[in-house]
Short mmCIF file of C-alpha atoms and ligand atoms in Angstrom, two decimals:
data_model
loop_
_atom_site.label_atom_id
_atom_site.label_comp_id
_atom_site.label_asym_id
_atom_site.label_seq_id
_atom_site.Cartn_x
_atom_site.Cartn_y
_atom_site.Cartn_z
CA MET Y 144 -27.84 25.64 80.80
CA LYS Y 145 -24.48 25.20 79.09
CA SER Y 146 -21.77 23.16 80.82
CA LYS Y 147 -18.43 24.93 81.15
CA ILE Y 148 -15.58 22.84 79.79
CA THR Y 149 -11.95 23.40 78.89
CA VAL Y 150 -10.76 22.05 75.56
CA ALA Y 151 -7.17 21.29 74.52
CA TYR Y 152 -6.50 20.43 70.87
CA GLY Y 153 -3.18 18.72 71.66
CA ASP Y 154 -0.48 17.66 69.20
CA GLY Y 155 -0.04 15.38 66.20
CA ILE Y 156 -3.49 14.15 65.14
CA GLY Y 157 -4.98 15.98 68.17
CA PRO Y 158 -6.32 19.05 66.31
CA GLU Y 159 -7.94 16.90 63.57
CA ILE Y 160 -9.76 14.55 65.91
CA MET Y 161 -10.73 17.34 68.34
CA LYS Y 162 -12.29 19.34 65.47
CA SER Y 163 -14.22 16.22 64.53
CA ALA Y 164 -15.47 15.50 68.07
CA LEU Y 165 -16.51 19.12 68.69
CA GLU Y 166 -18.38 19.36 65.37
CA ILE Y 167 -20.29 16.15 66.07
CA MET Y 168 -21.17 17.28 69.60
CA GLU Y 169 -22.36 20.66 68.36
CA LYS Y 170 -24.53 19.16 65.61
CA ALA Y 171 -25.96 16.66 68.14
CA GLY Y 172 -27.07 19.55 70.36
CA ALA Y 173 -24.54 19.35 73.18
CA GLN Y 174 -24.79 22.38 75.47
CA LEU Y 175 -21.17 23.36 76.04
CA ASP Y 176 -19.51 26.62 77.02
CA ILE Y 177 -15.97 26.04 75.77
CA THR Y 178 -12.69 27.72 76.76
CA THR Y 179 -9.72 26.60 74.68
CA ILE Y 180 -6.22 26.25 76.09
CA GLU Y 181 -2.84 25.40 74.57
CA ILE Y 182 -1.06 22.46 76.17
CA GLY Y 183 1.61 20.02 75.04
CA GLU Y 184 4.48 20.44 72.64
CA LYS Y 185 4.19 24.20 72.06
CA ALA Y 186 3.93 24.88 75.79
CA TYR Y 187 6.92 22.59 76.48
CA LEU Y 188 9.03 24.22 73.82
CA SER Y 189 8.14 27.74 74.95
CA GLY Y 190 9.76 26.98 78.31
CA HIS Y 191 7.02 25.41 80.44
CA SER Y 192 8.68 22.12 81.44
CA SER Y 193 5.32 20.85 82.68
CA GLY Y 194 3.69 21.33 79.23
CA ILE Y 195 1.18 23.94 80.41
CA SER Y 196 1.33 27.64 81.29
CA PRO Y 197 0.17 28.88 84.74
CA ALA Y 198 -2.67 30.83 83.04
CA ASP Y 199 -3.98 27.66 81.39
CA TRP Y 200 -3.82 25.82 84.71
CA GLU Y 201 -6.13 28.51 86.11
CA VAL Y 202 -8.66 27.84 83.33
CA ILE Y 203 -8.65 24.11 84.06
CA MET Y 204 -9.05 24.74 87.79
CA ALA Y 205 -11.97 27.11 87.19
CA ASN Y 206 -13.92 24.79 84.86
CA LYS Y 207 -12.92 21.56 86.64
CA LEU Y 208 -13.48 19.61 83.44
CA LEU Y 209 -11.00 19.08 80.64
CA PHE Y 210 -11.69 17.54 77.25
CA LYS Y 211 -8.31 16.82 75.82
CA ALA Y 212 -6.78 15.49 72.62
CA PRO Y 213 -3.51 13.56 72.90
CA ILE Y 214 -0.29 15.46 73.33
CA THR Y 215 3.34 14.72 72.52
CA THR Y 216 5.78 14.61 75.42
CA PRO Y 217 9.24 15.53 74.07
CA GLN Y 218 11.71 12.73 74.90
CA GLY Y 219 14.38 13.42 77.54
CA GLY Y 220 15.44 16.96 78.42
CA GLY Y 221 13.71 16.95 81.83
CA TYR Y 222 10.17 17.33 80.43
CA LYS Y 223 7.54 15.91 82.77
CA SER Y 224 4.54 14.07 81.30
CA LEU Y 225 1.63 16.52 81.38
CA ASN Y 226 -0.86 13.66 81.23
CA VAL Y 227 0.49 12.25 84.48
CA SER Y 228 0.67 15.73 86.09
CA LEU Y 229 -2.93 16.51 85.11
CA ARG Y 230 -4.24 13.26 86.53
CA LYS Y 231 -2.34 13.64 89.78
CA THR Y 232 -2.71 17.37 90.36
CA LEU Y 233 -6.46 17.25 89.73
CA GLY Y 234 -6.86 14.12 91.89
CA LEU Y 235 -8.25 12.08 88.97
CA PHE Y 236 -7.82 8.73 90.68
CA ALA Y 237 -10.00 6.59 88.41
CA ASN Y 238 -9.21 5.98 84.76
CA VAL Y 239 -12.18 4.23 83.20
CA ARG Y 240 -11.69 2.62 79.79
CA PRO Y 241 -14.60 0.71 78.26
CA VAL Y 242 -13.80 -1.57 75.31
CA LYS Y 243 -16.37 -3.46 73.25
CA ALA Y 244 -16.05 -5.37 69.98
CA ILE Y 245 -18.16 -4.03 67.13
CA HIS Y 246 -18.57 -7.42 65.55
CA PRO Y 247 -18.83 -8.20 62.65
CA TYR Y 248 -18.33 -4.65 61.37
CA ILE Y 249 -14.86 -4.09 62.82
CA LYS Y 250 -12.59 -7.04 62.35
CA THR Y 251 -11.59 -8.68 65.61
CA HIS Y 252 -10.67 -12.16 66.79
CA HIS Y 253 -12.78 -11.51 69.87
CA PRO Y 254 -16.40 -10.72 69.00
CA GLU Y 255 -17.47 -11.20 72.64
CA LEU Y 256 -15.14 -8.52 74.03
CA ASP Y 257 -17.08 -6.19 76.33
CA THR Y 258 -14.91 -5.13 79.26
CA VAL Y 259 -14.40 -2.02 81.34
CA ILE Y 260 -10.86 -1.46 82.52
CA ILE Y 261 -10.55 0.60 85.67
CA ARG Y 262 -6.99 1.73 86.11
CA GLU Y 263 -5.62 3.38 89.22
CA ASN Y 264 -4.40 6.73 88.01
CA GLU Y 265 -2.27 8.48 90.62
CA GLU Y 266 0.18 6.03 92.17
CA ASP Y 267 2.55 3.18 91.37
CA LEU Y 268 5.67 3.76 89.27
CA TYR Y 269 3.90 6.78 87.75
CA ALA Y 270 4.84 8.77 90.85
CA GLY Y 271 7.88 9.38 88.65
CA ILE Y 272 10.29 9.39 91.59
CA GLU Y 273 13.51 8.21 89.99
CA HIS Y 274 17.14 8.38 91.02
CA ARG Y 275 20.45 7.33 89.61
CA GLN Y 276 22.20 6.12 92.73
CA THR Y 277 25.51 4.76 91.53
CA GLN Y 278 27.49 4.51 88.33
CA GLU Y 279 25.43 1.45 87.39
CA VAL Y 280 22.12 1.55 89.21
CA TYR Y 281 18.95 3.51 88.49
CA GLN Y 282 15.87 3.36 90.67
CA CYS Y 283 12.16 4.14 90.22
CA LEU Y 284 10.01 4.12 93.36
CA LYS Y 285 6.79 2.16 93.22
CA LEU Y 286 4.35 3.72 95.66
CA ILE Y 287 1.06 1.97 96.38
CA THR Y 288 -1.06 3.30 99.23
CA LYS Y 289 -3.91 1.77 101.18
CA PRO Y 290 -6.31 4.72 100.61
CA GLY Y 291 -5.31 4.91 96.93
CA SER Y 292 -6.05 1.20 96.49
CA GLU Y 293 -9.30 1.44 98.41
CA LYS Y 294 -10.50 4.44 96.35
CA ILE Y 295 -10.01 2.72 92.98
CA ILE Y 296 -11.27 -0.67 94.12
CA ARG Y 297 -14.42 0.81 95.66
CA TYR Y 298 -14.88 2.81 92.46
CA ALA Y 299 -14.67 -0.40 90.41
CA PHE Y 300 -17.33 -2.13 92.53
CA GLU Y 301 -19.61 0.93 92.52
CA PHE Y 302 -19.16 1.22 88.75
CA ALA Y 303 -20.07 -2.45 88.32
CA LYS Y 304 -23.16 -2.01 90.52
CA ASN Y 305 -24.36 1.14 88.72
CA ASN Y 306 -23.80 -0.31 85.25
CA GLY Y 307 -25.29 -3.78 85.70
CA ARG Y 308 -21.89 -5.46 85.46
CA LYS Y 309 -21.66 -8.86 87.12
CA LYS Y 310 -18.00 -9.51 87.86
CA VAL Y 311 -14.92 -7.57 89.01
CA THR Y 312 -11.45 -9.03 88.43
CA CYS Y 313 -8.32 -7.78 90.19
CA MET Y 314 -4.87 -8.13 88.62
CA MET Y 315 -1.58 -7.61 90.42
CA LYS Y 316 1.72 -9.38 91.08
CA ASP Y 317 1.77 -10.00 94.81
CA ASN Y 318 3.76 -13.21 94.59
CA ILE Y 319 6.76 -10.90 93.94
CA MET Y 320 5.70 -7.49 95.29
CA LYS Y 321 4.19 -8.77 98.51
CA LEU Y 322 3.83 -5.40 100.19
CA THR Y 323 2.86 -3.01 97.36
CA ASP Y 324 0.78 -5.29 95.15
CA GLY Y 325 -0.05 -7.18 98.34
CA VAL Y 326 -1.92 -4.21 99.83
CA PHE Y 327 -3.80 -3.75 96.54
CA HIS Y 328 -4.90 -7.39 96.53
CA GLN Y 329 -5.80 -7.46 100.24
CA THR Y 330 -7.86 -4.29 99.83
CA PHE Y 331 -9.65 -5.91 96.89
CA LYS Y 332 -10.52 -8.94 99.05
CA ASP Y 333 -11.72 -6.68 101.90
CA VAL Y 334 -13.88 -4.41 99.72
CA ALA Y 335 -15.31 -7.36 97.76
CA LYS Y 336 -16.98 -8.63 100.96
CA GLU Y 337 -19.23 -5.56 100.89
CA TYR Y 338 -20.55 -6.47 97.41
CA PRO Y 339 -21.73 -10.08 97.75
CA GLU Y 340 -23.94 -9.71 94.67
CA ILE Y 341 -20.87 -9.15 92.47
CA GLU Y 342 -18.71 -12.11 91.45
CA THR Y 343 -14.99 -11.58 91.95
CA ASN Y 344 -11.75 -13.26 90.96
CA HIS Y 345 -8.09 -12.34 90.71
CA PHE Y 346 -5.08 -13.12 88.53
CA LEU Y 347 -1.38 -12.50 88.72
CA VAL Y 348 -1.02 -9.83 86.07
CA ASP Y 349 1.13 -11.83 83.64
CA ILE Y 350 -1.26 -14.74 83.24
CA GLY Y 351 -4.23 -12.38 83.67
CA MET Y 352 -3.21 -10.27 80.68
CA ALA Y 353 -2.39 -13.38 78.63
CA ARG Y 354 -5.83 -14.81 79.42
CA PHE Y 355 -7.47 -11.48 78.60
CA ALA Y 356 -5.68 -11.25 75.25
CA ASN Y 357 -6.89 -14.75 74.36
CA GLN Y 358 -10.32 -14.94 76.02
CA PRO Y 359 -11.51 -11.40 76.80
CA GLU Y 360 -15.08 -12.66 77.08
CA LEU Y 361 -14.13 -14.01 80.53
CA PHE Y 362 -13.69 -10.45 81.83
CA ASP Y 363 -16.34 -7.90 82.77
CA VAL Y 364 -14.74 -5.16 84.91
CA ILE Y 365 -11.00 -5.32 85.60
CA VAL Y 366 -9.35 -3.19 88.29
CA LEU Y 367 -5.57 -2.76 88.30
CA PRO Y 368 -2.73 -0.61 89.58
CA ASN Y 369 -1.54 2.15 87.26
CA LEU Y 370 1.17 0.50 85.11
CA TYR Y 371 -0.68 -2.77 84.55
CA GLY Y 372 -3.82 -0.76 83.75
CA ASP Y 373 -1.94 1.28 81.18
CA ILE Y 374 -0.65 -1.83 79.43
CA ILE Y 375 -3.87 -3.82 79.45
CA SER Y 376 -5.93 -0.94 78.07
CA ASP Y 377 -3.76 -0.74 74.95
CA ILE Y 378 -4.05 -4.52 74.54
CA ALA Y 379 -7.81 -4.16 74.95
CA ALA Y 380 -8.13 -1.42 72.33
CA GLU Y 381 -5.88 -3.32 69.94
CA ILE Y 382 -7.88 -6.57 70.18
CA MET Y 383 -11.05 -4.54 69.76
CA GLY Y 384 -9.73 -3.56 66.34
CA SER Y 385 -7.61 -0.41 66.70
CA VAL Y 386 -6.08 1.79 69.38
CA GLY Y 387 -8.05 4.54 67.67
CA LEU Y 388 -11.34 3.16 68.99
CA ALA Y 389 -11.17 3.56 72.76
CA GLY Y 390 -11.90 6.58 74.95
CA SER Y 391 -11.43 7.11 78.63
CA SER Y 392 -12.63 9.15 81.54
CA ASN Y 393 -10.37 10.27 84.35
CA ILE Y 394 -12.51 10.87 87.39
CA GLY Y 395 -11.74 12.65 90.66
CA ALA Y 396 -13.84 13.88 93.57
CA GLU Y 397 -14.15 17.38 92.06
CA CYS Y 398 -12.55 17.37 88.61
CA ALA Y 399 -12.70 15.16 85.53
CA MET Y 400 -10.83 14.77 82.26
CA PHE Y 401 -11.92 12.96 79.11
CA GLU Y 402 -9.69 11.79 76.28
CA ALA Y 403 -8.84 9.05 73.80
CA ILE Y 404 -6.56 6.31 75.09
CA HIS Y 405 -4.13 6.57 72.18
CA GLY Y 406 -1.29 9.04 71.70
CA SER Y 407 -0.72 11.87 69.24
CA ALA Y 408 0.21 9.48 66.37
CA PRO Y 409 2.77 11.83 64.76
CA ASP Y 410 3.27 9.27 61.95
CA ILE Y 411 -0.18 10.07 60.48
CA ALA Y 412 -0.66 13.66 61.69
CA GLY Y 413 -2.09 16.23 59.26
CA GLN Y 414 -2.99 13.62 56.62
CA ASN Y 415 -6.74 13.22 57.27
CA LEU Y 416 -6.04 9.59 58.23
CA ALA Y 417 -6.80 9.56 61.96
CA ASN Y 418 -9.77 7.72 63.39
CA PRO Y 419 -11.56 10.23 65.66
CA SER Y 420 -13.58 7.45 67.40
CA GLY Y 421 -11.39 7.24 70.53
CA LEU Y 422 -11.81 10.93 71.31
CA LEU Y 423 -15.49 10.75 70.36
CA LYS Y 424 -15.88 7.92 72.90
CA GLY Y 425 -14.23 10.27 75.42
CA ALA Y 426 -16.82 12.91 74.43
CA ILE Y 427 -19.66 10.41 74.99
CA LEU Y 428 -18.32 9.60 78.47
CA MET Y 429 -18.05 13.37 79.15
CA LEU Y 430 -21.62 14.12 78.04
CA ASN Y 431 -22.92 11.37 80.32
CA HIS Y 432 -20.85 12.84 83.17
CA LEU Y 433 -22.34 16.29 82.45
CA GLY Y 434 -25.89 14.95 82.57
CA GLN Y 435 -26.34 15.30 78.77
CA SER Y 436 -26.86 11.57 78.40
CA LYS Y 437 -29.48 11.83 75.64
CA VAL Y 438 -26.98 13.74 73.46
CA ALA Y 439 -24.37 11.08 74.27
CA GLU Y 440 -26.85 8.38 73.23
CA LYS Y 441 -27.63 10.18 69.95
CA ILE Y 442 -23.94 10.43 69.07
CA GLU Y 443 -23.12 6.85 69.98
CA ASN Y 444 -26.03 5.47 67.95
CA ALA Y 445 -25.02 7.58 64.93
CA TRP Y 446 -21.43 6.36 65.34
CA LEU Y 447 -22.58 2.73 65.50
CA LYS Y 448 -24.76 3.25 62.42
CA THR Y 449 -21.78 4.71 60.53
CA ILE Y 450 -19.65 1.70 61.47
CA GLU Y 451 -22.51 -0.65 60.59
CA ASP Y 452 -22.86 1.04 57.19
CA GLY Y 453 -19.25 0.04 56.52
CA ILE Y 454 -17.85 3.59 56.45
CA HIS Y 455 -14.46 3.08 58.03
CA THR Y 456 -11.19 4.94 58.53
CA GLY Y 457 -7.99 3.24 57.34
CA ASP Y 458 -7.07 1.72 60.71
CA ILE Y 459 -10.28 -0.37 60.83
CA TYR Y 460 -10.75 -0.84 57.10
CA SER Y 461 -10.92 -4.42 55.84
CA GLU Y 462 -11.93 -5.81 52.46
CA GLU Y 463 -14.33 -8.22 54.17
CA THR Y 464 -16.19 -5.88 56.51
CA SER Y 465 -15.88 -2.34 55.10
CA LYS Y 466 -17.74 -0.66 52.25
CA LYS Y 467 -15.86 2.63 52.00
CA LYS Y 468 -12.46 3.78 53.24
CA VAL Y 469 -12.69 7.39 54.40
CA GLY Y 470 -10.53 10.04 56.04
CA THR Y 471 -11.17 11.82 59.34
CA ASP Y 472 -13.32 14.55 57.75
CA GLU Y 473 -15.52 12.18 55.70
CA PHE Y 474 -15.99 9.89 58.71
CA THR Y 475 -17.07 12.92 60.75
CA GLU Y 476 -19.56 14.00 58.06
CA ALA Y 477 -20.95 10.47 57.88
CA ILE Y 478 -21.63 10.47 61.64
CA ILE Y 479 -23.24 13.93 61.48
CA GLU Y 480 -25.49 12.77 58.62
CA ARG Y 481 -26.66 9.86 60.79
CA LEU Y 482 -27.43 11.85 63.95
CA GLY Y 483 -30.93 10.76 64.97
CA GLU Y 484 -30.51 7.32 63.36
CA LYS Y 485 -29.88 4.11 65.23
CA PRO Y 486 -27.99 1.00 64.21
CA LEU Y 487 -30.22 -1.70 62.72
CA LYS Y 488 -28.19 -4.78 63.52
CA LEU Y 489 -25.78 -3.75 66.29
CA PRO Y 490 -27.38 -3.26 69.71
CA GLN Y 491 -28.71 0.29 70.07
CA VAL Y 492 -27.45 2.35 72.97
CA GLU Y 493 -29.83 3.71 75.56
CA TYR Y 494 -28.61 5.77 78.50
CA PRO Y 495 -30.74 6.75 81.49
CA GLU Y 496 -31.82 10.42 81.63
CA LYS Y 497 -29.42 11.02 84.52
CA ILE Y 498 -26.39 8.99 85.56
CA THR Y 499 -25.69 9.07 89.29
CA PRO Y 500 -22.08 10.12 89.95
CA ILE Y 501 -20.05 7.67 92.02
CA LYS Y 502 -19.03 9.04 95.42
CA ILE Y 503 -16.38 7.17 97.37
CA GLN Y 504 -16.31 6.99 101.15
CA LEU Y 505 -13.06 5.58 102.53
CA SER Y 506 -12.99 3.32 105.61
CA PRO Y 507 -11.89 5.05 108.81
CA VAL Y 508 -8.17 4.81 109.50
CA VAL Y 509 -7.34 2.37 112.31
CA PRO Y 510 -4.04 3.57 113.81
CA VAL Y 511 -1.34 0.88 113.95
CA LYS Y 512 1.66 1.16 116.24
CA LYS Y 513 4.98 0.91 114.44
CA THR Y 514 8.32 0.03 115.98
CA LEU Y 515 11.83 0.06 114.56
CA ASP Y 516 13.43 -3.34 113.82
CA GLY Y 517 16.51 -2.03 112.02
CA ILE Y 518 17.69 -0.31 108.87
CA ASP Y 519 18.73 -1.11 105.30
CA ILE Y 520 21.76 0.96 104.42
CA PHE Y 521 22.54 1.07 100.71
CA VAL Y 522 26.23 1.38 99.98
CA CYS Y 523 28.08 2.06 96.73
CA GLU Y 524 31.15 -0.16 96.44
CA ASN Y 525 33.04 -1.01 93.26
CA ASP Y 526 35.06 -3.88 94.68
CA ARG Y 527 32.36 -6.52 93.98
CA ASN Y 528 33.40 -8.57 97.00
CA PRO Y 529 30.57 -8.99 99.52
CA ASN Y 530 32.80 -10.76 102.06
CA LEU Y 531 35.25 -7.85 102.16
CA LEU Y 532 32.37 -5.38 102.37
CA ALA Y 533 30.81 -7.34 105.25
CA SER Y 534 34.13 -7.38 107.18
CA ALA Y 535 34.54 -3.63 106.70
CA LEU Y 536 30.97 -2.94 107.86
CA ILE Y 537 31.17 -5.23 110.89
CA LYS Y 538 34.36 -3.50 111.96
CA ALA Y 539 32.91 -0.03 111.30
CA VAL Y 540 29.80 -0.52 113.47
CA GLU Y 541 31.48 -2.10 116.51
CA GLY Y 542 29.72 -0.98 119.71
CA SER Y 543 26.39 -0.28 117.97
CA PRO Y 544 23.10 -1.84 119.22
CA LEU Y 545 22.56 -3.00 115.60
CA LYS Y 546 24.40 -5.76 113.78
CA LEU Y 547 24.85 -6.62 110.11
CA ILE Y 548 22.67 -9.62 109.25
CA MET Y 549 22.61 -9.66 105.46
CA ILE Y 550 23.92 -8.04 102.28
CA THR Y 551 21.96 -8.27 99.03
CA ASN Y 552 22.81 -7.17 95.52
CA ARG Y 553 19.80 -6.30 93.35
CA GLY Y 554 17.68 -8.04 95.99
CA VAL Y 555 19.61 -11.36 96.08
CA LYS Y 556 21.43 -12.39 99.25
CA VAL Y 557 25.18 -12.36 98.65
CA TRP Y 558 26.33 -12.41 102.28
CA PRO Y 559 26.43 -14.54 104.37
CA ASP Y 560 26.70 -17.68 102.26
CA GLY Y 561 26.36 -16.00 98.88
CA ASN Y 562 26.62 -17.89 95.63
CA PRO Y 563 29.74 -17.05 93.58
CA HIS Y 564 27.63 -17.12 90.38
CA THR Y 565 25.43 -14.20 91.45
CA PHE Y 566 26.16 -11.17 89.28
CA CYS Y 567 26.91 -8.15 91.43
CA THR Y 568 26.68 -4.45 90.60
CA ASP Y 569 28.14 -1.54 92.56
CA HIS Y 570 24.94 -1.19 94.65
CA TRP Y 571 24.68 -3.12 97.96
CA ARG Y 572 21.83 -3.29 100.43
CA CYS Y 573 23.25 -3.91 103.89
CA ARG Y 574 20.65 -4.94 106.47
CA PHE Y 575 21.26 -4.09 110.12
CA MET Y 576 18.89 -5.37 112.83
CA ALA Y 577 18.66 -4.60 116.54
CA ILE Y 578 20.81 -7.05 118.54
CA ASP Y 579 18.55 -9.47 120.49
CA ASN Y 580 15.50 -7.36 119.52
CA CYS Y 581 16.65 -4.61 121.88
CA TYR Y 582 14.94 -1.21 121.68
CA ILE Y 583 16.52 1.08 119.08
CA SER Y 584 15.72 4.66 118.16
CA ASP Y 585 16.28 7.01 115.21
CA LYS Y 586 19.39 8.29 117.00
CA ASP Y 587 20.92 4.77 116.92
CA LEU Y 588 20.31 4.67 113.13
CA VAL Y 589 21.99 8.03 112.60
CA GLU Y 590 24.93 6.97 114.77
CA LEU Y 591 25.22 3.72 112.78
CA GLN Y 592 25.45 5.65 109.53
CA ARG Y 593 27.94 8.07 111.02
CA LYS Y 594 30.19 5.13 111.93
CA ILE Y 595 29.96 3.68 108.42
CA ILE Y 596 30.59 6.99 106.67
CA PHE Y 597 33.47 7.67 109.07
CA LYS Y 598 35.19 4.54 107.70
CA SER Y 599 34.98 6.04 104.18
CA LEU Y 600 32.19 3.74 102.98
CA GLU Y 601 29.76 5.50 100.63
CA VAL Y 602 26.17 5.48 101.94
CA ILE Y 603 23.78 6.32 99.10
CA LYS Y 604 20.44 5.86 100.81
CA THR Y 605 18.67 4.24 103.74
CA GLU Y 606 15.30 2.63 104.46
CA ASN Y 607 14.05 2.19 108.02
CA LEU Y 608 12.73 -1.28 108.81
CA TYR Y 609 9.44 -1.01 110.67
CA ASN Y 610 7.30 -3.58 112.37
CA PHE Y 611 3.55 -2.87 112.41
CA GLU Y 612 2.20 -4.76 115.43
CA GLY Y 613 3.94 -7.99 114.45
CA LYS Y 614 3.65 -7.52 110.66
CA LEU Y 615 6.95 -6.86 108.92
CA GLY Y 616 6.98 -3.61 106.93
CA TYR Y 617 9.83 -4.83 104.72
CA SER Y 618 10.52 -7.75 102.44
CA LEU Y 619 13.11 -10.44 103.10
CA GLY Y 620 16.12 -10.79 100.81
CA GLN Y 621 15.80 -13.33 97.97
CA GLY Y 622 17.53 -16.43 99.35
CA GLN Y 623 17.33 -15.16 102.95
P1 NAD X 901 0.22 6.42 69.51
O1 NAD X 901 -1.00 5.90 70.22
O2 NAD X 901 0.27 7.85 69.23
O3 NAD X 901 0.40 5.61 68.14
C1 NAD X 901 0.57 4.20 68.07
C2 NAD X 901 0.15 3.71 66.69
O4 NAD X 901 -1.29 3.76 66.59
C3 NAD X 901 0.68 4.56 65.56
O5 NAD X 901 0.95 3.72 64.47
C4 NAD X 901 -0.48 5.47 65.20
O6 NAD X 901 -0.51 5.90 63.86
C5 NAD X 901 -1.68 4.60 65.52
N1 NAD X 901 -2.82 5.41 65.98
C6 NAD X 901 -2.94 6.02 67.17
N2 NAD X 901 -4.10 6.69 67.24
C7 NAD X 901 -4.71 6.49 66.06
C8 NAD X 901 -5.95 6.95 65.53
N3 NAD X 901 -6.78 7.72 66.24
N4 NAD X 901 -6.27 6.58 64.28
C9 NAD X 901 -5.46 5.78 63.56
N5 NAD X 901 -4.29 5.31 64.01
C10 NAD X 901 -3.92 5.67 65.25
O7 NAD X 901 1.46 5.99 70.42
P2 NAD X 901 3.00 6.41 70.32
O8 NAD X 901 3.42 6.48 68.88
O9 NAD X 901 3.69 5.49 71.25
O10 NAD X 901 3.09 7.85 70.97
C11 NAD X 901 3.14 9.06 70.22
C12 NAD X 901 3.15 10.25 71.18
O11 NAD X 901 1.91 10.28 71.91
C13 NAD X 901 4.26 10.20 72.24
O12 NAD X 901 4.81 11.49 72.36
C14 NAD X 901 3.54 9.84 73.52
O13 NAD X 901 4.17 10.39 74.66
C15 NAD X 901 2.19 10.49 73.27
N6 NAD X 901 1.08 9.90 74.06
C16 NAD X 901 0.15 10.75 74.52
C17 NAD X 901 -0.95 10.27 75.20
C18 NAD X 901 -1.97 11.24 75.70
O14 NAD X 901 -1.87 12.42 75.44
N7 NAD X 901 -2.97 10.79 76.46
C19 NAD X 901 -1.11 8.88 75.38
C20 NAD X 901 -0.15 8.01 74.86
C21 NAD X 901 0.95 8.53 74.18
#
């Protein structure tokens, strides 16, 4: 029976590499029932600010599987990234990006590279919730959730178990982002206990990425929040030999999307220069997902044989390792000619008849009681004088059950006892806490703001300060 899939040719080099991948799949005997949709630049420019028409959304929802070439997101002008919307709307929480050196046929400094990057796909700064709050200050909200972290971390461990991988590494930055990256790291530690057979370790993301770029052989499976995952997967593809070599799957509970990791490469579009390997790798992941693993195996072996025979596109061509520099079309023909062949020197690929899909069961939610400790009120003030601002606020809130305990500017404490060298913008976080830990309610917070606004101070936003059974739900000020 044919598998129903939706195909999008995308922008830039998209149509060239999609034609290549579809031709190879057809010649290899893939059983696909394809519906084509138009997404990306044309859809954006014809007035769909999301990059897709409602009718094409319906097609994706009906087939639940999208095979997609890269698209171009026009810069500025209020266009939302369709890639991000697709991943989030379809609940594609896991972005799986395998990278493996094809040594010595594709030049790399890291012949031992063989890593799977598992990137959280729905949260983090990619929530795209941004605000300009004052003349000077712009904000992007970083949202990391406990269930979102648990889903991706469990997925990483299950993936490692199913694929004979031995180690899972977590990367984050919880020395700075103690709550957001902190919950990701804590969840990693908790879930890891359920997989004693798998080795684990963790790195702060800066040194972790540096180590990976220098010694990728130390890493087997890496699980990361969205932004770090995005960055490390480009590093991974680049050290493998070219960004044109890596594919990815985006997996959700019901839907899935397969693509190359690179973009639409407008600089080489329409010139028969693009390497179709990244999208072809996406196709191989898709065929495995669809239960057509023997077709996937046939394609991957033919691809490896082509690389081994030294037939290379320009991005991976090297005098030392290549025999023939070819364009997209010739590379495609070379793979098709080799369907049924296997590499002689590189390890041959063998996939099991059926690959068991990973199903994630989240831990039950244990309710935690939360109480109000106070409120951070963000004020816009051009005067740059924290002492004057503090005096005005203290006077404004007289009689309130909350008192001003701290003012920070870009996170650094500037009152009380600020340092005159601290650079201040027009954006002040003013922290008010309940006096003597007395009980306060939402009404007290509203009243507090009313008093401040009444004194002509400009409140631009607020954050409630909660306490979760003794654990602070807010960070301290730097220098507090
Ligand atoms: P890019 O990945 O398109 O290109 C980076 C560099 O790599 C370019 O020099 C390009 O020529 C080269 N390159 C990329 N793919 C190649 C291939 N298959 N073969 C040979 N060389 C290849 O990144 P960019 O230039 O930053 O982005 C271009 C556009 O792509 C932007 O509009 C961006 O928003 C979009 N983009 C889309 C996706 C997606 O659809 N999933 C992902 C990333 C970027």
